[in-house]
Short mmCIF file of C-alpha atoms and ligand atoms in Angstrom, two decimals:
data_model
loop_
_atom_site.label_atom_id
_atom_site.label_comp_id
_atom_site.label_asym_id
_atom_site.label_seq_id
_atom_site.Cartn_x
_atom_site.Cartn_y
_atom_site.Cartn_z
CA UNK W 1379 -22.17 10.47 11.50
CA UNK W 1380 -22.72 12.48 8.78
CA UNK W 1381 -21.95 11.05 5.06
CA UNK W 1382 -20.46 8.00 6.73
CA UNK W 1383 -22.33 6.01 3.90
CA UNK W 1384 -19.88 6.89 1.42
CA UNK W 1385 -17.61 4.64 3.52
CA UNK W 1386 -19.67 1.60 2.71
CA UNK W 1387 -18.15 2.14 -1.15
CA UNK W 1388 -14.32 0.92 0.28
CA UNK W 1389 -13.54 -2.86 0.11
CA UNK W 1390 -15.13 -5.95 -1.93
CA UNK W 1391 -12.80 -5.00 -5.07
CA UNK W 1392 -12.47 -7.47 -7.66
CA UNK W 1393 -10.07 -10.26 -7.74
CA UNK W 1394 -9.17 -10.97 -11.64
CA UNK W 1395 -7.44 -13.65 -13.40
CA UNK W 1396 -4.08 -12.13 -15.00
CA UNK W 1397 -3.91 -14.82 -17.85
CA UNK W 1398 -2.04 -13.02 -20.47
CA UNK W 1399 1.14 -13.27 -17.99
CA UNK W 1400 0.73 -16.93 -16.73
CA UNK W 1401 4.45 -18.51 -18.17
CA UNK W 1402 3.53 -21.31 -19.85
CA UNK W 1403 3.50 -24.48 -17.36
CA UNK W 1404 3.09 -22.16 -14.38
CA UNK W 1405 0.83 -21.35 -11.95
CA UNK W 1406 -2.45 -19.32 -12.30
CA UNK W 1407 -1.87 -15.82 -11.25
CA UNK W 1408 -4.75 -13.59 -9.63
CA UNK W 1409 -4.64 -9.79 -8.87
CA UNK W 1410 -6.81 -7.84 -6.64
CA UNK W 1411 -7.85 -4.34 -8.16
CA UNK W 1412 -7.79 -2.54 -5.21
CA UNK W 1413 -7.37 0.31 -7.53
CA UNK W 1414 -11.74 0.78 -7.47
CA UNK W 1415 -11.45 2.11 -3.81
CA UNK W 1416 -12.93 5.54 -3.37
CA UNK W 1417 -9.31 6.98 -3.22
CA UNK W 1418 -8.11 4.64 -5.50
CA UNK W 1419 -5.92 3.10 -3.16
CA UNK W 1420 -6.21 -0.10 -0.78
CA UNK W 1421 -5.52 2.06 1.73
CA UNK W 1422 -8.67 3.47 2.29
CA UNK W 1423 -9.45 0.15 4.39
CA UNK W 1424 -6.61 1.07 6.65
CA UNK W 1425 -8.13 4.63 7.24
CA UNK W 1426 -11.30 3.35 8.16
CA UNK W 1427 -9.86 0.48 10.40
CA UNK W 1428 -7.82 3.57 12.11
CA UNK W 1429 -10.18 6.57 12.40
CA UNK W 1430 -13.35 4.38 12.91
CA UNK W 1431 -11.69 2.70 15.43
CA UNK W 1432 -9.93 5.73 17.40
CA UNK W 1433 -13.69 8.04 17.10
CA UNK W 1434 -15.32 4.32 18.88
CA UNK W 1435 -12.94 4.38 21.84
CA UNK W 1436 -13.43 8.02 22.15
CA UNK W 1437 -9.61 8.91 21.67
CA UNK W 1438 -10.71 11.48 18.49
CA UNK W 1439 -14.07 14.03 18.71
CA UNK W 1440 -15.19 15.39 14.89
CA UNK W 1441 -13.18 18.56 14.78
CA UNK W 1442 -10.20 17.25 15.87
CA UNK W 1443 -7.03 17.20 13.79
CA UNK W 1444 -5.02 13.66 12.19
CA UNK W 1445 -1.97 14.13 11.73
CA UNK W 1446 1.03 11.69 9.55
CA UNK W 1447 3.45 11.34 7.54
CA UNK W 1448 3.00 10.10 4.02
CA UNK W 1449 3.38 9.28 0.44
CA UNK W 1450 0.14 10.55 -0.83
CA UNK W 1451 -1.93 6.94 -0.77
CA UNK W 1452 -2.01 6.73 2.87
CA UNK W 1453 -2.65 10.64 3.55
CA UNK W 1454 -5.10 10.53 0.49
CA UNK W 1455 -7.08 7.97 2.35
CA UNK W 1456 -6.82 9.45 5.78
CA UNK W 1457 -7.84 12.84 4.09
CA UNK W 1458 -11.04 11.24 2.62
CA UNK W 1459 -12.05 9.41 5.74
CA UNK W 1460 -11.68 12.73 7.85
CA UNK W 1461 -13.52 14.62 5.54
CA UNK W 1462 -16.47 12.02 5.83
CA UNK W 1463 -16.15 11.86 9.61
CA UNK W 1464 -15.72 15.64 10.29
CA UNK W 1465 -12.32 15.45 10.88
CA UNK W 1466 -9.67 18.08 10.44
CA UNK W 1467 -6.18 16.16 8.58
CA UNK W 1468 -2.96 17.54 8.28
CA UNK W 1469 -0.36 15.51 6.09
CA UNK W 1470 3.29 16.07 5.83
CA UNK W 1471 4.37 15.22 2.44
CA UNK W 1472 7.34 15.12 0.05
CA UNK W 1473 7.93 16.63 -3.53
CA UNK W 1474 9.45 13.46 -4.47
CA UNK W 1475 5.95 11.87 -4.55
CA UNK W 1476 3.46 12.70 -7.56
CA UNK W 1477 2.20 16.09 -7.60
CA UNK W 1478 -1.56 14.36 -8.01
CA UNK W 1479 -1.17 12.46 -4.54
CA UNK W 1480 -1.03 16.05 -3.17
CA UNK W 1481 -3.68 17.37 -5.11
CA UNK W 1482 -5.96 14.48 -3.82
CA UNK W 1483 -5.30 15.22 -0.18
CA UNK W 1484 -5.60 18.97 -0.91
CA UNK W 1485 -9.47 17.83 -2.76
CA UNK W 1486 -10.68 16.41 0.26
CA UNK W 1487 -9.83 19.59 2.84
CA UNK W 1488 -6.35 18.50 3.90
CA UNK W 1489 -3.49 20.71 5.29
CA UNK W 1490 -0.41 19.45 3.06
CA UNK W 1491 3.03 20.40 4.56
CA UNK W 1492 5.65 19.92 1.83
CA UNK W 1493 9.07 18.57 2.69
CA UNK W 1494 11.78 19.13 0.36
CA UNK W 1495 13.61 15.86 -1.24
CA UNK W 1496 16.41 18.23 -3.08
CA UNK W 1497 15.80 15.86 -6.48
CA UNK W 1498 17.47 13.16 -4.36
CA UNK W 1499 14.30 10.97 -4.63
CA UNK W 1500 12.84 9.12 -1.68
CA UNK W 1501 15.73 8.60 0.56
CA UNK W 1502 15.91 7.34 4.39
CA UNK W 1503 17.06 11.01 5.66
CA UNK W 1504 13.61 12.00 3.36
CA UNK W 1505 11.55 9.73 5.66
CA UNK W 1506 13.46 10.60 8.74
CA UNK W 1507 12.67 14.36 8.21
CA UNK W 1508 9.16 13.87 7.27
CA UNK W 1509 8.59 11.79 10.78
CA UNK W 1510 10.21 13.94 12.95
CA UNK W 1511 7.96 17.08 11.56
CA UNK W 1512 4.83 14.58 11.50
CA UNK W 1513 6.29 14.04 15.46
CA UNK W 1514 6.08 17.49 16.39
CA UNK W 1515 2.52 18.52 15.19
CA UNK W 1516 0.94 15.35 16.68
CA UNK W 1517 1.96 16.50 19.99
CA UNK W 1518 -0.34 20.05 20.14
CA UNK W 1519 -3.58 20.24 21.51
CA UNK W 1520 -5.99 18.63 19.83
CA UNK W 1521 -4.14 16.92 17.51
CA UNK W 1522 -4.14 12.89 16.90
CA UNK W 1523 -1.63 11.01 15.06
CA UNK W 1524 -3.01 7.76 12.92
CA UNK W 1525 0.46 6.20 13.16
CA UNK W 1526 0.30 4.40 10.01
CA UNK W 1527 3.53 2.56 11.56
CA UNK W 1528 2.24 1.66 14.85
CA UNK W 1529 -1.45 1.19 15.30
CA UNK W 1530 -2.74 -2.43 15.13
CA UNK W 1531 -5.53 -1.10 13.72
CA UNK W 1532 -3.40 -0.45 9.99
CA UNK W 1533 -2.58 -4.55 9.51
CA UNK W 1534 -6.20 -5.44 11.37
CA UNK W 1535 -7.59 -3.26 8.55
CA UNK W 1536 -6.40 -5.33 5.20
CA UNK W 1537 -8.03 -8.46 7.24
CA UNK W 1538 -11.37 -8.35 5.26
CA UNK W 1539 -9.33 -8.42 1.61
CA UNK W 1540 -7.63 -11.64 2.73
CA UNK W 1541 -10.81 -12.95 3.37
CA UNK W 1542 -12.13 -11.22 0.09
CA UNK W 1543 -9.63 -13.52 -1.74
CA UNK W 1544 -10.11 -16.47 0.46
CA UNK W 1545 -13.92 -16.38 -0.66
CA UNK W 1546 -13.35 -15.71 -4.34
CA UNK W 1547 -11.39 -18.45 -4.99
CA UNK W 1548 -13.03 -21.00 -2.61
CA UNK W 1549 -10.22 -21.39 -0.05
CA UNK W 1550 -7.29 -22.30 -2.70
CA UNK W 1551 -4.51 -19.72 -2.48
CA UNK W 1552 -0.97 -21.18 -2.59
CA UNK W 1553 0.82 -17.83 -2.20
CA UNK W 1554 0.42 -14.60 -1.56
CA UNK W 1555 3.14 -11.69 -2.40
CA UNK W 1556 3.53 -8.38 -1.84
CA UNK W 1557 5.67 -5.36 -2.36
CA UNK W 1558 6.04 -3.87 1.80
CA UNK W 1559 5.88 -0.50 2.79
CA UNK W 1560 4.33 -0.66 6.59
CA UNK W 1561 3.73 -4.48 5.89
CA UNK W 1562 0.28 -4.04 6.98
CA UNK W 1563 -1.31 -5.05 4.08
CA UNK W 1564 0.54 -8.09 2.74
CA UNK W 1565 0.34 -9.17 6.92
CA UNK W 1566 -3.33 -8.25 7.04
CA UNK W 1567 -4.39 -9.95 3.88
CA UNK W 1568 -2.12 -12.83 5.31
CA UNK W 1569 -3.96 -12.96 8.42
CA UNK W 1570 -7.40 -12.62 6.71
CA UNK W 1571 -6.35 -15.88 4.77
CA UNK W 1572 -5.77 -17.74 8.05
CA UNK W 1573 -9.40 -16.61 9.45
CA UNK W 1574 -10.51 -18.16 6.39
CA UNK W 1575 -8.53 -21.58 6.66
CA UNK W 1576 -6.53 -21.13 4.16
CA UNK W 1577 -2.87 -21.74 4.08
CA UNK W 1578 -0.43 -19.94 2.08
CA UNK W 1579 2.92 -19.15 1.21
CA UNK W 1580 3.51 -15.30 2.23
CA UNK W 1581 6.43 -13.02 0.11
CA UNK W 1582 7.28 -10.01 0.73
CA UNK W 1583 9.07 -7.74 -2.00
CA UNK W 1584 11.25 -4.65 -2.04
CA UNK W 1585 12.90 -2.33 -4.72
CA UNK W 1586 16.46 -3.60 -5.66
CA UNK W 1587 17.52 -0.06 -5.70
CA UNK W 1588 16.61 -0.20 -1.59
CA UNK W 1589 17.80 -3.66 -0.46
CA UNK W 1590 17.42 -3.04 2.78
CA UNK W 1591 15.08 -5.98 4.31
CA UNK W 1592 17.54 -8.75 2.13
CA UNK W 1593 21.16 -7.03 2.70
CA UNK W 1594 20.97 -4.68 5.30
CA UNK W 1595 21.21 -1.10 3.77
CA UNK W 1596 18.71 0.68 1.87
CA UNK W 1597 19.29 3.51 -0.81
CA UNK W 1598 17.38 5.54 -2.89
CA UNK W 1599 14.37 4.31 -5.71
CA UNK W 1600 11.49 5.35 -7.52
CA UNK W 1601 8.97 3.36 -6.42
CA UNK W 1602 6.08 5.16 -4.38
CA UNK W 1603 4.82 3.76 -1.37
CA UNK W 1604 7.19 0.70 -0.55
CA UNK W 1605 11.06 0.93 0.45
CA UNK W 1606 10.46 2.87 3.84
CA UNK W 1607 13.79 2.65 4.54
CA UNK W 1608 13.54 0.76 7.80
CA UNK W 1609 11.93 -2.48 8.93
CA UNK W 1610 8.91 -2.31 8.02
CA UNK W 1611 6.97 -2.26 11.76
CA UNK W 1612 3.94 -5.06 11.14
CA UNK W 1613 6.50 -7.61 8.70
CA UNK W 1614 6.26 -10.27 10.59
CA UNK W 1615 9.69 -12.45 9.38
CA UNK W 1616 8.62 -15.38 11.00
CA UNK W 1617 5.69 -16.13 8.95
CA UNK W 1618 7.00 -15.23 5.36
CA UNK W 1619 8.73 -17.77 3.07
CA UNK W 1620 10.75 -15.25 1.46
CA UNK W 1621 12.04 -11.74 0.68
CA UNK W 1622 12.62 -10.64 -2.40
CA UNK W 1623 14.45 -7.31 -4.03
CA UNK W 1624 12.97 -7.04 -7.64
CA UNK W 1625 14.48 -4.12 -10.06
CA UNK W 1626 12.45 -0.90 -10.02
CA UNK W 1627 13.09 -0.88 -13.94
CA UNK W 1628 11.58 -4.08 -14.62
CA UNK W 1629 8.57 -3.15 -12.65
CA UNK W 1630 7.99 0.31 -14.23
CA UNK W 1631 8.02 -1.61 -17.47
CA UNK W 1632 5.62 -4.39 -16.25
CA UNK W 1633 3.40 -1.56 -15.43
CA UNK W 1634 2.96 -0.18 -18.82
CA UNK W 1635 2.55 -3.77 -20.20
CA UNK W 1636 0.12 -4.77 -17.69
CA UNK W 1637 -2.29 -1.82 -19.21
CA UNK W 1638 -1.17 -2.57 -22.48
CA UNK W 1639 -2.20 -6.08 -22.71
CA UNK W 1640 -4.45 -6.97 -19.59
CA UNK W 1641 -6.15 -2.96 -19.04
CA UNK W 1642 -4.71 -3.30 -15.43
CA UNK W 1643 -3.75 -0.03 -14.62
CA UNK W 1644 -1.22 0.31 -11.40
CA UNK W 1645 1.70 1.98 -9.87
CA UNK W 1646 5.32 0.80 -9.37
CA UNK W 1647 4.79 -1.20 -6.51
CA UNK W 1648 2.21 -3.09 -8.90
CA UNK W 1649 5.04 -3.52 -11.11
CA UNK W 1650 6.82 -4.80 -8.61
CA UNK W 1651 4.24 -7.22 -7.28
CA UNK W 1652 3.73 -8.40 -11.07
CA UNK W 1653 7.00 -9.32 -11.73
CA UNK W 1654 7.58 -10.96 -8.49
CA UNK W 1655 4.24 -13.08 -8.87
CA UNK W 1656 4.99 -14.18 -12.83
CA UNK W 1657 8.77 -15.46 -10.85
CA UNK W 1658 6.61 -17.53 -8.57
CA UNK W 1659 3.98 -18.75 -10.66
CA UNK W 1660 7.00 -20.55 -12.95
CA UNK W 1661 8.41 -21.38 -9.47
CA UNK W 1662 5.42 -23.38 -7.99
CA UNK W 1663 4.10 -24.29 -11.36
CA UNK W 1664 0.47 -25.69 -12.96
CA UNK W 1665 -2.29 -26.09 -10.55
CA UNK W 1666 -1.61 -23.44 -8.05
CA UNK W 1667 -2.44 -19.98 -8.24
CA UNK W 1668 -0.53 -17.11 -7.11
CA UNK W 1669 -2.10 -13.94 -5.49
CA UNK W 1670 -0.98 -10.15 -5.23
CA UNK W 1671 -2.53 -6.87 -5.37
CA UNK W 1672 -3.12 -4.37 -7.63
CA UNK W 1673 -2.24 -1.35 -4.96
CA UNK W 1674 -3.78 1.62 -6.22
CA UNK W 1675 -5.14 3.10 -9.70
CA UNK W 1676 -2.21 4.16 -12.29
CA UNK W 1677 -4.14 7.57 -13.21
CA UNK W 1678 -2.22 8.74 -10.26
CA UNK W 1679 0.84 8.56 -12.05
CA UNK W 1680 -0.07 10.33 -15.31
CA UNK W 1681 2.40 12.68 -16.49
CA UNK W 1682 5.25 10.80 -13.83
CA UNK W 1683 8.09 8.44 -15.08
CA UNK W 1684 6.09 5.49 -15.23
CA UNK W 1685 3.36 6.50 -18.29
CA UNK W 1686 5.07 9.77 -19.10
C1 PLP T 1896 1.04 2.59 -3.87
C2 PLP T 1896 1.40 1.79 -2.66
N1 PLP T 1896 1.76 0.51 -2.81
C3 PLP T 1896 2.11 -0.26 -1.76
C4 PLP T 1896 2.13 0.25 -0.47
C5 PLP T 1896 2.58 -0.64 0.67
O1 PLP T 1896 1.54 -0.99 1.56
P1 PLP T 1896 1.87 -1.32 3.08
O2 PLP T 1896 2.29 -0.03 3.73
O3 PLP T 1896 0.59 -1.81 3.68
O4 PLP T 1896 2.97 -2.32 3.13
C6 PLP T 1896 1.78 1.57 -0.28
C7 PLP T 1896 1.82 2.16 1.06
O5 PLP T 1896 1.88 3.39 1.21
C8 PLP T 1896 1.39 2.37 -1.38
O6 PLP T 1896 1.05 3.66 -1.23
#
């Protein structure tokens, strides 16, 4: 295939020690800077995982069109791997995601299909609309759709950065936690950690502002990429310890700290992931180390709420 060696470049990030936020008496907290992916996103592995597999059974031919639904990370990354494997990709997106996320997919030759949020932020009936337009352009000729929500392929593809972590800190992980949009990659990475042996404690996390996975009914929040608005399709409840809804505010702050003081540089739902892992590390205290992810690189959110 031609170029496909640029797809070598995705995977093996970093996994850094956040020691500036360790509370005193805690536990050791580690973040994976998934942020160094060529799209600056960890989901770049999912695109691969997807559209590799899909062109290997022969379901998608190079000139064929990809079609979903996204919030700019996920379309950014299917956009990049099409362009690499001669694939047409057509993403239907929202102006209540960052203006940049569109310009990304736009870089790498994408067809970007704006639906219109009405300055009511990222709502349910947002994501419903977006789907159901996604829906109907998947089914013409010629046309594939990734199904970020459905394909095993999405939570198979986050297996490698469990192991990733597994390796890096020779097999001792005591949990692992995660803000959920699809679930795929705090599942994936889960899974990856089980390959490797290693046994963990698995959270999941969600905006406060859209409580829907720990009361029931979701609403609308800030916070790019997580918060779908329904169950997310590859959360497996049975093998998480907890759920937990941390405040959209408090993670927009984190962010700007977290570059501040340790030079990581994230998005809300690293905010969110931040917060949630400082909780735990005071929870399980000294001796155990904590693990979350560093989802994508904050430079995509210059000029948004989060960094102004
Ligand atoms: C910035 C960001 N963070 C977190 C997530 C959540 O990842 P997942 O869908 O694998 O749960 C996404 C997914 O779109 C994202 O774009």
């Amino acid at each position: 295939m031609r170029g496909d060696e640029t797809l070598t470049a995705v995977g093996n990030t970093p996994l850094v020690r956040l020691r500036a936020l360790e509370p005193e008496g805690g536990a050791e907290i580690w973040i994976k800077l998934e942020g160094g992916n060529p799209t600056g996103s960890y989901k770049d592995r999912m695109a691969i995982s997807v559209l590799g597999g899909a062109m290997r059974r022969g379901d998608l031919r190079p000139g064929d069109r990809v079609v979903e639904y996204t919030g700019g990370s996920t379309g950014t990354a299917l956009a990049f791997v099409s362009a690499v494997l001669g694939l047409r990709f057509t993403a239907v997106f929202s102006d209540a995601f960052s203006a940049s996320k569109r310009q990304a997919m736009a870089a790498f030759g994408a067809e970007v299909l704006v639906e219109e949020s009405h300055g009511q932020g990222i709502t349910p009936d947002l994501i419903q609309r977006m789907k159901a337009r996604a829906f109907a352009l998947a089914g013409e000729p010629g046309s594939y759709y990734a199904d970020q929500f459905g394909s095993p392929e999405v939570r198979a593809g986050y297996e490698p950065m469990g192991r990733e972590i597994a390796e890096a800190l020779g097999g001792q992980v005591d949990a692992l936690v995660s803000a959920v949009g699809t679930g795929a990659a705090l599942m994936g990475a889960a899974d990856g950690l089980t390959q490797a042996g290693v046994t963990a404690q698995v959270i999941a996390l969600e905006p406060l502002q859209s409580p829907l996975l720990t009361t029931g009914k979701g609403g609308a929040h800030r916070v790019e990429g997580v918060g779908v608005g329904f169950e997310p399709p590859f959360l497996d409840r049975g093998r998480l310890s907890d759920i937990r809804a941390i405040d959209q505010e408090q993670g927009f702050e984190m962010c700007r700290r977290l570059a501040r003081e340790t030079g990581v540089f994230g998005g809300g739902s690293t905010g969110l992931n931040v917060v949630a892992a400082i909780q735990l590390a005071q929870e399980i205290g000294p001796g155990k180390r904590v693990v979350t992810f560093c989802c994508d690189n904050g430079g995509k959110y210059l000029g948004g709420h989060i960094y102004g």
